[in-house]
XYZ file of C-alpha atoms in Angstrom:
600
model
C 151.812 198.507 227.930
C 150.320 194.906 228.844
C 146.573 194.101 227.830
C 145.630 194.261 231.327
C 146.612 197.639 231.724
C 144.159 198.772 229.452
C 142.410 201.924 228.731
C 145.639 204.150 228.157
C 145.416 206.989 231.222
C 145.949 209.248 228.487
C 146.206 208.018 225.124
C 148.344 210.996 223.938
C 148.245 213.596 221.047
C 148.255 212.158 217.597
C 149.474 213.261 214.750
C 147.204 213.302 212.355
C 148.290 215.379 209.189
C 148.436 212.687 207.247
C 147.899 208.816 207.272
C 151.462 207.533 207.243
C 152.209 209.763 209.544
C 149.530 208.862 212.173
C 151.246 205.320 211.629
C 154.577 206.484 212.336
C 153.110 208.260 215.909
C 151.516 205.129 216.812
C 154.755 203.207 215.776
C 156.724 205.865 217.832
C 153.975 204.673 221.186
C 154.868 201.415 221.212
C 158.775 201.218 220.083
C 159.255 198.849 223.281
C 156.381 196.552 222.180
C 157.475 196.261 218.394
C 161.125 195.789 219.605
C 160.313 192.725 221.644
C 158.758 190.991 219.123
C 161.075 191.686 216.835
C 163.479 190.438 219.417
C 161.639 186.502 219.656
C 160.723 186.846 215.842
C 164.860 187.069 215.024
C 164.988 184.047 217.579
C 162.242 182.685 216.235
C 163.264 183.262 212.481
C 167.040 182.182 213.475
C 166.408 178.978 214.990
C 164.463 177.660 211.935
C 167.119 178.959 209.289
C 170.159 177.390 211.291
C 168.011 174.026 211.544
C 169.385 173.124 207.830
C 172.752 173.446 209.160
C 171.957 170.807 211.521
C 170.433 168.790 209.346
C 173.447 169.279 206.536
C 175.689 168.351 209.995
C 173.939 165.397 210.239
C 173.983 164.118 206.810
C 178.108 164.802 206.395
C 177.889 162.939 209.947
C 176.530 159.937 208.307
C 178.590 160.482 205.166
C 181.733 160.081 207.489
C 180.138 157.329 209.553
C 181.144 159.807 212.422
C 178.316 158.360 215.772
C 179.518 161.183 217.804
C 178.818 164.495 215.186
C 175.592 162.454 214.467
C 174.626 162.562 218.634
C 175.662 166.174 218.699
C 173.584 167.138 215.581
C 170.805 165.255 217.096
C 171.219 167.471 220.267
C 171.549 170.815 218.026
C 168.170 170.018 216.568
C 166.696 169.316 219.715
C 167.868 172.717 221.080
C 167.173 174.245 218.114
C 163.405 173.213 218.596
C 162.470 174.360 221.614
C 164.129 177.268 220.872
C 161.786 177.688 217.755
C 158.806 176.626 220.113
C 159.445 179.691 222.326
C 160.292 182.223 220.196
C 157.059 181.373 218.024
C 154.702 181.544 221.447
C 156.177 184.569 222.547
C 156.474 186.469 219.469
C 152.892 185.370 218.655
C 151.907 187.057 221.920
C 153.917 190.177 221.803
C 152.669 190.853 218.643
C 149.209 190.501 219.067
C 149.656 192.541 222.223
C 150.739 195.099 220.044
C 147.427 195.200 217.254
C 145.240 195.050 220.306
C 146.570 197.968 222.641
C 147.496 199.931 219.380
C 143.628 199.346 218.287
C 142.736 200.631 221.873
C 144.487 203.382 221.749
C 143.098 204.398 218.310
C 139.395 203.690 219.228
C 140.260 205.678 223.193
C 141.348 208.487 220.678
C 138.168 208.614 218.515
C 136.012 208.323 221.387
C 137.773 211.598 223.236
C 137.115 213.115 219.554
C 133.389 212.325 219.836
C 133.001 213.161 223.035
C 134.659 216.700 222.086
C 132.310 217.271 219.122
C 129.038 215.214 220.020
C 126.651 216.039 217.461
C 128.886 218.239 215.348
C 130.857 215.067 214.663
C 128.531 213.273 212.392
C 127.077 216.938 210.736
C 131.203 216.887 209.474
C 131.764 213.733 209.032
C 129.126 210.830 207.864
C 127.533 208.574 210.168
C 129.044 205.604 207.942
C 132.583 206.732 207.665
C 132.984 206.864 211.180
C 131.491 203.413 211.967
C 133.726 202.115 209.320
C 136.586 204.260 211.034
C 135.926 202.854 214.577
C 135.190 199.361 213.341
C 136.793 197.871 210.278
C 139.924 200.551 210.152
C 140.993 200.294 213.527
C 141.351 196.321 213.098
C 143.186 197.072 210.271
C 145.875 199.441 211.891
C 146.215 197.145 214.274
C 146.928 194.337 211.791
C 149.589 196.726 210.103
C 151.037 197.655 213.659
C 151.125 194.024 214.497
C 152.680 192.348 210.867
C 155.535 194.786 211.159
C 157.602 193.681 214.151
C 156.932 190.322 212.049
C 158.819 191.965 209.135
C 161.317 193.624 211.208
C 162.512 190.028 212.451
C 161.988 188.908 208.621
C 164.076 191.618 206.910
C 166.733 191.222 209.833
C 166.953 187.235 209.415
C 167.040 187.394 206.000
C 169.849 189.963 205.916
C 172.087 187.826 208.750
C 171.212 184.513 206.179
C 172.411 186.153 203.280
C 175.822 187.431 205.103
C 176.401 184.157 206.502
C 175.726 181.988 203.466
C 178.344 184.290 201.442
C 181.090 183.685 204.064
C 179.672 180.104 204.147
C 179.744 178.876 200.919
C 180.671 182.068 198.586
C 179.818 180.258 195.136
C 175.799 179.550 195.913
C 175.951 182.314 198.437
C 176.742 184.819 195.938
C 173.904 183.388 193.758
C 171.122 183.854 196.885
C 172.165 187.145 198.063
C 171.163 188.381 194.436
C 168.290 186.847 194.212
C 166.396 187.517 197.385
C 166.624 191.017 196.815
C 165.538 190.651 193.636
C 162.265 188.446 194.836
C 161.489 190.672 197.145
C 161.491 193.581 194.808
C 159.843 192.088 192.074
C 156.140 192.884 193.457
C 156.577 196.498 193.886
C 154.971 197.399 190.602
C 151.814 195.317 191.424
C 151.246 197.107 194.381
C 149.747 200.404 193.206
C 147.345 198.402 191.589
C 146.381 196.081 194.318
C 146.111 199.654 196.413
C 143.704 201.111 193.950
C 141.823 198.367 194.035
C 141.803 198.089 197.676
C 140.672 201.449 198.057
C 137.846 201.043 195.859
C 136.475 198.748 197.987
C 136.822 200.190 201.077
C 134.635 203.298 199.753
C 131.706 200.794 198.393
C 131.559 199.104 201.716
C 131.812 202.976 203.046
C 128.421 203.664 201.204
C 126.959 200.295 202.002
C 127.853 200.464 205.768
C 126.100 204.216 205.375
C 124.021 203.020 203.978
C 122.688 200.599 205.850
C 122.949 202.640 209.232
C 120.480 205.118 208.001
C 118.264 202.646 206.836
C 118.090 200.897 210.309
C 118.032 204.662 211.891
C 114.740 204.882 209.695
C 113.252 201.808 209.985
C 110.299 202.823 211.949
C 109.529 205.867 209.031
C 110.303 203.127 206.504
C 107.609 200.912 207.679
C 105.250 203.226 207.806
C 105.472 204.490 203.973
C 106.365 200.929 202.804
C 109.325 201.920 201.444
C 111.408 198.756 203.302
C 111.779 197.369 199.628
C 113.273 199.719 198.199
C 115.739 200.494 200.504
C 116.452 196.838 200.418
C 117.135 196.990 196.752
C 119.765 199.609 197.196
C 121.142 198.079 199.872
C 121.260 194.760 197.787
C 122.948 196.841 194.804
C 125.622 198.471 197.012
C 126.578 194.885 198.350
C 126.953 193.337 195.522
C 128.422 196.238 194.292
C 131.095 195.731 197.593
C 131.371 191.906 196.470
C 132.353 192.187 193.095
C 135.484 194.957 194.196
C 136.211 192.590 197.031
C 136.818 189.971 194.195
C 138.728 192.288 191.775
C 141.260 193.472 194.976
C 141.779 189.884 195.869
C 142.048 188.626 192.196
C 145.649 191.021 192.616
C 146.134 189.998 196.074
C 146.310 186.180 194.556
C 148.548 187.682 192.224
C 151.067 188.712 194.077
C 151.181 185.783 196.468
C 151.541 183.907 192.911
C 154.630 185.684 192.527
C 156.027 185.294 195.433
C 155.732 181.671 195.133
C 156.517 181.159 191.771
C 159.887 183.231 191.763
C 161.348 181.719 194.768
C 160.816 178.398 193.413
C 162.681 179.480 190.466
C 165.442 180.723 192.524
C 165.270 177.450 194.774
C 165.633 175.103 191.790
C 168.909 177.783 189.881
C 170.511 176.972 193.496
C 169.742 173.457 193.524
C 170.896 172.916 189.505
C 174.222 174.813 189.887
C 174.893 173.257 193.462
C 174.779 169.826 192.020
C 176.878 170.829 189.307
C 179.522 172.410 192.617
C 178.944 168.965 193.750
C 179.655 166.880 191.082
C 183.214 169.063 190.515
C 183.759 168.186 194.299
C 183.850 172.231 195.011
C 181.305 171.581 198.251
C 180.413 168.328 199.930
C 176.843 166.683 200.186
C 176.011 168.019 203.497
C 177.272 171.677 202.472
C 174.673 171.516 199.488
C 172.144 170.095 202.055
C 172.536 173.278 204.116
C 172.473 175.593 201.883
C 169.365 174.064 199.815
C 167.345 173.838 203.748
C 168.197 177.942 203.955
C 166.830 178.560 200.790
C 164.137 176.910 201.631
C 163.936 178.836 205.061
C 163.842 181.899 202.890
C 160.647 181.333 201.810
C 159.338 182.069 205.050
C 160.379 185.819 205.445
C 159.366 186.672 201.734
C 155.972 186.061 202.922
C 156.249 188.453 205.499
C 157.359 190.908 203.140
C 154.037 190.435 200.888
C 152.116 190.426 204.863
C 153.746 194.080 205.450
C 152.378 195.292 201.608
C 149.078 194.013 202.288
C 149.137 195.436 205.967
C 150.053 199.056 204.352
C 148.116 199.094 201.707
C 145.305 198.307 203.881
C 146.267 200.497 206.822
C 147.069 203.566 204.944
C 143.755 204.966 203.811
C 142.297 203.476 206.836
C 144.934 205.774 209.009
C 143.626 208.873 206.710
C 140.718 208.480 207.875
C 141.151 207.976 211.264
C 143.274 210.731 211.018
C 140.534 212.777 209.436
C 138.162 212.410 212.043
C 140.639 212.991 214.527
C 141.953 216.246 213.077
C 138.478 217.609 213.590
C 138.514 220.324 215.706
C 135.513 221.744 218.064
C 137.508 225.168 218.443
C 140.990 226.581 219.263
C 140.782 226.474 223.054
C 142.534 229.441 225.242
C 145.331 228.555 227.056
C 144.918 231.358 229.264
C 145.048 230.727 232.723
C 142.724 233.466 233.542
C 140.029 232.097 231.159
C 140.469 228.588 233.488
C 139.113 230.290 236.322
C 135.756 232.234 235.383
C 132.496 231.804 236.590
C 130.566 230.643 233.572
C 127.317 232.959 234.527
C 124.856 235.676 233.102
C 123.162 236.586 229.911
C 124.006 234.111 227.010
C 124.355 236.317 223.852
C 125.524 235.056 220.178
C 127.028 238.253 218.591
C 126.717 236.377 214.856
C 122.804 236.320 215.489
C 122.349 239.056 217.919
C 119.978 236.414 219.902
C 119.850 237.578 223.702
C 119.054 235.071 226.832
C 118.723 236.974 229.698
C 119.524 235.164 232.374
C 117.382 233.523 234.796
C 114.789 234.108 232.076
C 113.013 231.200 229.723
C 113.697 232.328 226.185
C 111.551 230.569 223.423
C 113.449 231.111 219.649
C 111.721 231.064 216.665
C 113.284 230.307 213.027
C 111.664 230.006 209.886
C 114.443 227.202 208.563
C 114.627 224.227 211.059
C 118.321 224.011 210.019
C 118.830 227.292 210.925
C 117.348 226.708 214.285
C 119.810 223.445 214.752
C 122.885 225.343 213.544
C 122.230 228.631 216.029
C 121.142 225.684 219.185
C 124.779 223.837 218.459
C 126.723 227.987 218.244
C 124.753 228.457 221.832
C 126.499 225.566 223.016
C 129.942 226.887 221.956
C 130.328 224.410 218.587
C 131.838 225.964 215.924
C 129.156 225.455 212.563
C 131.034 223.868 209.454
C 132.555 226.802 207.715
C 131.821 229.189 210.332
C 135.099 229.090 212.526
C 135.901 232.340 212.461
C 132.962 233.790 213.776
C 133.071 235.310 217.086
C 131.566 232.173 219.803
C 128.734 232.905 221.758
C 129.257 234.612 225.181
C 128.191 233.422 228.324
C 128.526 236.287 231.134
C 130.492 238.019 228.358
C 132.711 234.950 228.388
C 133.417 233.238 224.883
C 133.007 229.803 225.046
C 135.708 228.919 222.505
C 138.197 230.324 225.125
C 137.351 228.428 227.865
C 138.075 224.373 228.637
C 135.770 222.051 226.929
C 134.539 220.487 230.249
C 133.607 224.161 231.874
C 132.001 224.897 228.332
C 130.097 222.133 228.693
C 129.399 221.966 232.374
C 128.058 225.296 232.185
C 125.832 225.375 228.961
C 123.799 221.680 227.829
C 122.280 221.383 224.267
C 119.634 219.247 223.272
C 119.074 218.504 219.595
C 116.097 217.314 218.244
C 116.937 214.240 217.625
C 118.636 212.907 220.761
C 120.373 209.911 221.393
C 119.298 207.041 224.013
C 122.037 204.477 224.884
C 121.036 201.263 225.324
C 120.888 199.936 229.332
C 118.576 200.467 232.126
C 116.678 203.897 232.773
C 118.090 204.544 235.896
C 121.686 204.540 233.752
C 120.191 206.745 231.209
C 119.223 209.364 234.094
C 122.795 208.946 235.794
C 124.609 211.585 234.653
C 126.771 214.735 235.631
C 124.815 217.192 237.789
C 124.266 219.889 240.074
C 122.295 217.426 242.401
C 119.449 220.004 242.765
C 117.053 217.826 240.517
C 116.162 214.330 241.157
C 114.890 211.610 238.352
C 111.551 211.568 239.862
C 110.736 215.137 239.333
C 112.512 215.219 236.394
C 110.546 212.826 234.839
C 107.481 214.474 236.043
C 108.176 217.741 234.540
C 108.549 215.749 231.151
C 105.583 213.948 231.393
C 106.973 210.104 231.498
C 104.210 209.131 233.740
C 102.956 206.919 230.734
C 106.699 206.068 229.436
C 107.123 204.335 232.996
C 103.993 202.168 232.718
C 105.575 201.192 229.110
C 108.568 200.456 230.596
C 107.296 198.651 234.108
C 105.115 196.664 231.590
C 107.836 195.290 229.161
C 109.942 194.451 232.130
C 109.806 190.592 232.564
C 111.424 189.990 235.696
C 110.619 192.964 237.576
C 108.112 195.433 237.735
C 110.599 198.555 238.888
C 110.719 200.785 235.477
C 113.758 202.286 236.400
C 115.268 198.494 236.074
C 113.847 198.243 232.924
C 116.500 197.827 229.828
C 116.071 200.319 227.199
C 117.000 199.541 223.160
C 120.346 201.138 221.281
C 118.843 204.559 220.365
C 115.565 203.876 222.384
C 114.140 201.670 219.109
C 111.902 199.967 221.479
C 110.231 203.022 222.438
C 108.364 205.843 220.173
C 109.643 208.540 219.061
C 107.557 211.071 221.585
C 108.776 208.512 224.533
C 112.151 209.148 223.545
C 112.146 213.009 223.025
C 110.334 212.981 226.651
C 112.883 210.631 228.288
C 115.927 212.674 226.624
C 114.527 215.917 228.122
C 113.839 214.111 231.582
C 118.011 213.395 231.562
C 118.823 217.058 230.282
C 116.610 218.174 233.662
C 118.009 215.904 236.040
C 122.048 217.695 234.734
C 120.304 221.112 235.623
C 122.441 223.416 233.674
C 123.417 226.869 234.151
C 122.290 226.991 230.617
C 119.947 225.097 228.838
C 119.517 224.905 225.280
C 116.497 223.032 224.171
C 116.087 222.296 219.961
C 112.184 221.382 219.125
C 111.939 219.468 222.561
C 108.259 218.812 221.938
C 108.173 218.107 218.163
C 106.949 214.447 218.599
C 104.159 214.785 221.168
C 100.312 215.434 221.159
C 98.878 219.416 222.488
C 97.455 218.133 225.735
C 101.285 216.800 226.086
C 103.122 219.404 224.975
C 101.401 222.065 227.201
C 101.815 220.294 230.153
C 105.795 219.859 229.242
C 105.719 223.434 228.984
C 104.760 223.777 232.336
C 106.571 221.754 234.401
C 109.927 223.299 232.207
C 109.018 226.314 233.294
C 108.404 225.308 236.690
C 111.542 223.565 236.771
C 113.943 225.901 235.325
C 111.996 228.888 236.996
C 115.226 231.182 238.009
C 117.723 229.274 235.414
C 118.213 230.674 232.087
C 116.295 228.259 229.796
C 116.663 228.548 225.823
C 113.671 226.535 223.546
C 113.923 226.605 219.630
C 110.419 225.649 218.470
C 107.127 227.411 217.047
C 104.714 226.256 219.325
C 102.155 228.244 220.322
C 101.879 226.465 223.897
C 105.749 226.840 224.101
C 105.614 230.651 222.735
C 102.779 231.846 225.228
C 104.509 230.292 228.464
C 108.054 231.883 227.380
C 109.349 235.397 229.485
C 110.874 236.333 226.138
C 110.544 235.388 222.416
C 112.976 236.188 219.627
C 112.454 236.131 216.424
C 114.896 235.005 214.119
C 114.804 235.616 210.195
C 117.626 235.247 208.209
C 119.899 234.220 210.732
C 119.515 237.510 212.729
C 117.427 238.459 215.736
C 115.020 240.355 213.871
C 111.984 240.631 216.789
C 112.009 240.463 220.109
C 109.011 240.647 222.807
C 106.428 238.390 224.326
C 104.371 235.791 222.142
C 101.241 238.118 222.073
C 103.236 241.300 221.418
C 104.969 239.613 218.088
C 102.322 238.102 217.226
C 100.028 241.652 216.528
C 102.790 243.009 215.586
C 105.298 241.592 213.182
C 103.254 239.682 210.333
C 106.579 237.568 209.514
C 106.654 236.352 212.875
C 102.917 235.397 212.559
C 103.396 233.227 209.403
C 105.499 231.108 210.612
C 103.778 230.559 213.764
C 100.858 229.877 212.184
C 101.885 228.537 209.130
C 99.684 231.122 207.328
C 100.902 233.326 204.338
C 101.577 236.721 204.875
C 99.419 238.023 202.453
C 96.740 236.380 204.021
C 97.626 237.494 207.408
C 97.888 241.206 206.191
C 94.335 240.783 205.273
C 92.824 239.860 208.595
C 94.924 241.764 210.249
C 93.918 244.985 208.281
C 90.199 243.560 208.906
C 90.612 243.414 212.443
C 92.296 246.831 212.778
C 89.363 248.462 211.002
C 86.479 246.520 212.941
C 88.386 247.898 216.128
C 88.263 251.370 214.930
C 84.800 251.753 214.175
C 84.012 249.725 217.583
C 86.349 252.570 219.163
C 84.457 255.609 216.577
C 81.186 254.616 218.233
């Protein structure tokens, strides 16, 4: 896989039960990439450690006055440069080629997941953690995936240099292959230290990054209670809070790269000390002790790719838990039936955990007493699994479960809208252009959710044309209010026209005059396709074909607006926010005015 055949057609199936193991999957996708650069890192690697053997050529060369092993050392270096040159270049650019398509093919695989879940995704997992997951931890997987076709070419360098320096000169080679494995070694024990720490600040800059994202979320709210400053003063705690375990991790990181310069050094002057002494007893010559002081040297070089790879893990690891954690979310257990492939997705929509009936064809107007109730029975509709709820039966659809069937049919065939959708940034005509039946156009759809005055916004904000549909809209609509986004978010669940529509407080932000003119041209709109609307609204309630009444998570009413409301005094307190007790009392009033109007 080359950059420029980037995204993946299918980026595969991870495996995600753990983090080294998610590692290992992604180190299994790109075995061809990892073994070419470890290919031109051992040519790489291997033209700088023979170099001293040149060099040592040279200097016997000039010991012996010999012109013509002096030309050919000359040559040997030359070679031996541009073979260092190229090797460098192209394992520079295999490698890198290997962080950024493994990074792609992390970030294709958590954008699948969110696509899968949508809003269930950040209900199980916090918006924070998967910014940090998308962001910061796929650059470091990458990093880990790239540093160890570095360390491959290290480890099998430094293996080769060690073999050949024994059969080379056995008395200092002897001495070498000892101590490399030693230095390399001798940082293990720091490591679970320098991982701790690591760890520790990767969940501050968790909170922080949470943090922060929910303060920018509610900026608008924050401005309007004044409550920027102290938000800003957590914020400010939790970063310096990030800072000072940023300082502690690298205070071991320095540590360790201390020791791995220190030690070698030690090593290269025991080499240097007993060669001279080999030297002085005439055991080796001056260019032999030449050579084998440049390898030593050379040896350096790998031993800091060994303290790279540490690093890379330790970094990598809980970042590839998490990934993996998000990834191992599931939306359901989809059927692998073939049968299940080929229903109609059609009829009455009915959630046996509830009892809650759509009829279809019909607009069906849910009230809850508990908002969160109301969210967690909108996303069930849908076919999404509530946390620690997935063994419950799914909700049917034409007697279909929606668990059982493909996500895309699931989805195709039943849309839900929570109440708080999400705008992405671009132009409105984008925002409108999504999957649909066709049978709806933006115009009317935008009409039925009373945008008229959104569009004048928009034209009017536009500097270089008037055309509101060219108009560029904010991340999360931030330019616009929050009414002008809840009507814009229900124009684009029109224009998909749904077999099913599930609607989640879709007037919660607008003014009465508003709202009962939404409610209108919903009904109009929908008229023959079964609509579902969550809310409490009396102009909503009264222009519904069916209400339900939902108290304790079970269909506990069902009838027309007017119907419920004489009759079912729980059902009237929370549509009109009036106790019950209170209620009863007018209600027994107006019973016994009626009677004695009926007794005369």
């Amino acid at each position: 896989m080359q950059i420029r055949d980037l995204p993946y057609t299918d980026p595969g199936s991870p495996d995600v039960r753990s983090g080294p193991r998610f590692l290992l999957w992604l180190g299994r996708n790109q075995l061809s990439g990892q073994l070419k650069a470890m290919l031109w890192g051992v040519l790489h690697m291997a033209a700088v450690a023979v170099f001293p053997v040149a060099v040592g050529f040279a200097v016997q060369a000039v010991v012996d006055r010999s012109g013509a092993r002096l030309a050919m050392a000359g040559a040997l270096m030359a070679l031996l440069g541009a073979l260092t040159a190229l090797g460098d270049t192209m394992l520079h650019r295999t490698a890198v080629t290997n962080w950024i398509t493994a990074a792609a093919r992390v970030q294709q695989l958590l954008a699948r997941k969110t696509a899968e879940l949508g809003s269930a995704l950040t209900r199980r997992v916090a918006a924070g953690e998967v910014v940090a997951v998308s962001t910061g931890d796929v650059e470091k997987i990458g990093w880990f995936v790239e540093a160890l076709s570095r360390f491959a070419s290290a480890a099998v360098t430094t293996l080769a240099v060690c073999v050949a320096l024994v059969i080379y000169q056995p008395a200092l080679g002897v001495v070498i292959a000892i101590g490399v494995p030693v230095l390399t070694l001798a940082v293990l024990p720091l490591l679970p230290h320098a991982t701790k720490r690591a760890d520790e600040q990767r969940e501050k800059a968790g909170r922080a990054t949470e943090l922060a994202s929910d303060t920018v979320a509610g900026l608008r709210v924050l401005r309007g209670i004044g409550g920027e400053e102290l938000f800003l003063t957590r914020y400010r705690r939790a970063s310096q809070e990030v800072r000072k375990a940023a300082v502690r991790s690298a205070r071991m990181w320095a540590l360790i790269a201390a020791v791995q310069v220190a030690l070698p050094g030690l090593l290269l002057i025991a080499v240097v000390w007993y060669g001279v002494g080999l030297a002085q007893d005439g055991r080796i010559g001056v260019g032999e002790l030449v050579t084998v002081y440049g390898v030593v040297t050379f040896l350096l070089f790998p031993l800091r790719q060994f303290e790279e790879i540490a690093m890379a893990y330790s970094f990598s690891r809980p970042s590839a838990q998490r990934a993996a954690r998000v990834l191992a979310l599931r939306r359901t257990d989809p059927s692998t039936d073939d049968g299940a492939r080929g229903v109609v997705l059609t009829g009455d929509l009915y959630d046996p955990e509830s009892g809650l009936l759509a009829p279809a064809g019909l607009l069906t107007t849910v009230v809850c007493g508990d908002p969160d109730v109301a969210g967690r029975l909108a996303d069930r509709l849908g076919g999404h699994a509530a946390e620690g709820l997935e063994g419950v039966p799914s909700a049917l659809l034409g007697g279909v479960a929606l668990d059982t069937v493909p996500l895309d049919a699931a989805r195709a065939a039943v849309l839900v809208q929570d109440k708080d959708p999400v705008l992405m940034s671009g132009t409105l005509a984008e925002l409108l252009d999504v999957p649909s039946s066709g049978a709806v156009d933006a115009d009317a759809a935008l009409a039925a959710a009373q945008c008229k005055d959104v569009l004048a916004a928009l034209a009017q904000a536009s500097v270089d044309d008037s055309d509101p549909m060219r108009t560029r809209i904010t991340e999360r609509g931030r330019s616009l209010s929050g009414g002008q986004r809840q009507r814009l978010a229900l124009a684009r669940s029109l224009v998909t026209d749904p077999e099913v529509l599930v609607l989640d407080e879709p007037t919660s932000a607008v003014d009465s005059h508003t709202e009962a003119r939404i409610a209108d041209g919903v009904r109009n709109m929908r008229e023959g396709r079964t609509t579902v609307v969550f809310s409490s609204s009396p102009l909503l309630l009264d222009r519904a074909d069916r209400v339900v009444f939902v108290r304790d998570g079970r269909a506990a009413a069902v009838g027309t607006h007017r119907e419920l409301l004489r009759d079912d005094s729980a059902y009237r307190a929370v549509v009109t926010r009036e106790p019950d007790e209170e209620l009863g009392t007018e209600l027994a009033e107006l019973k016994k005015t009626e009677h004695i109007e009926e007794s005369a």
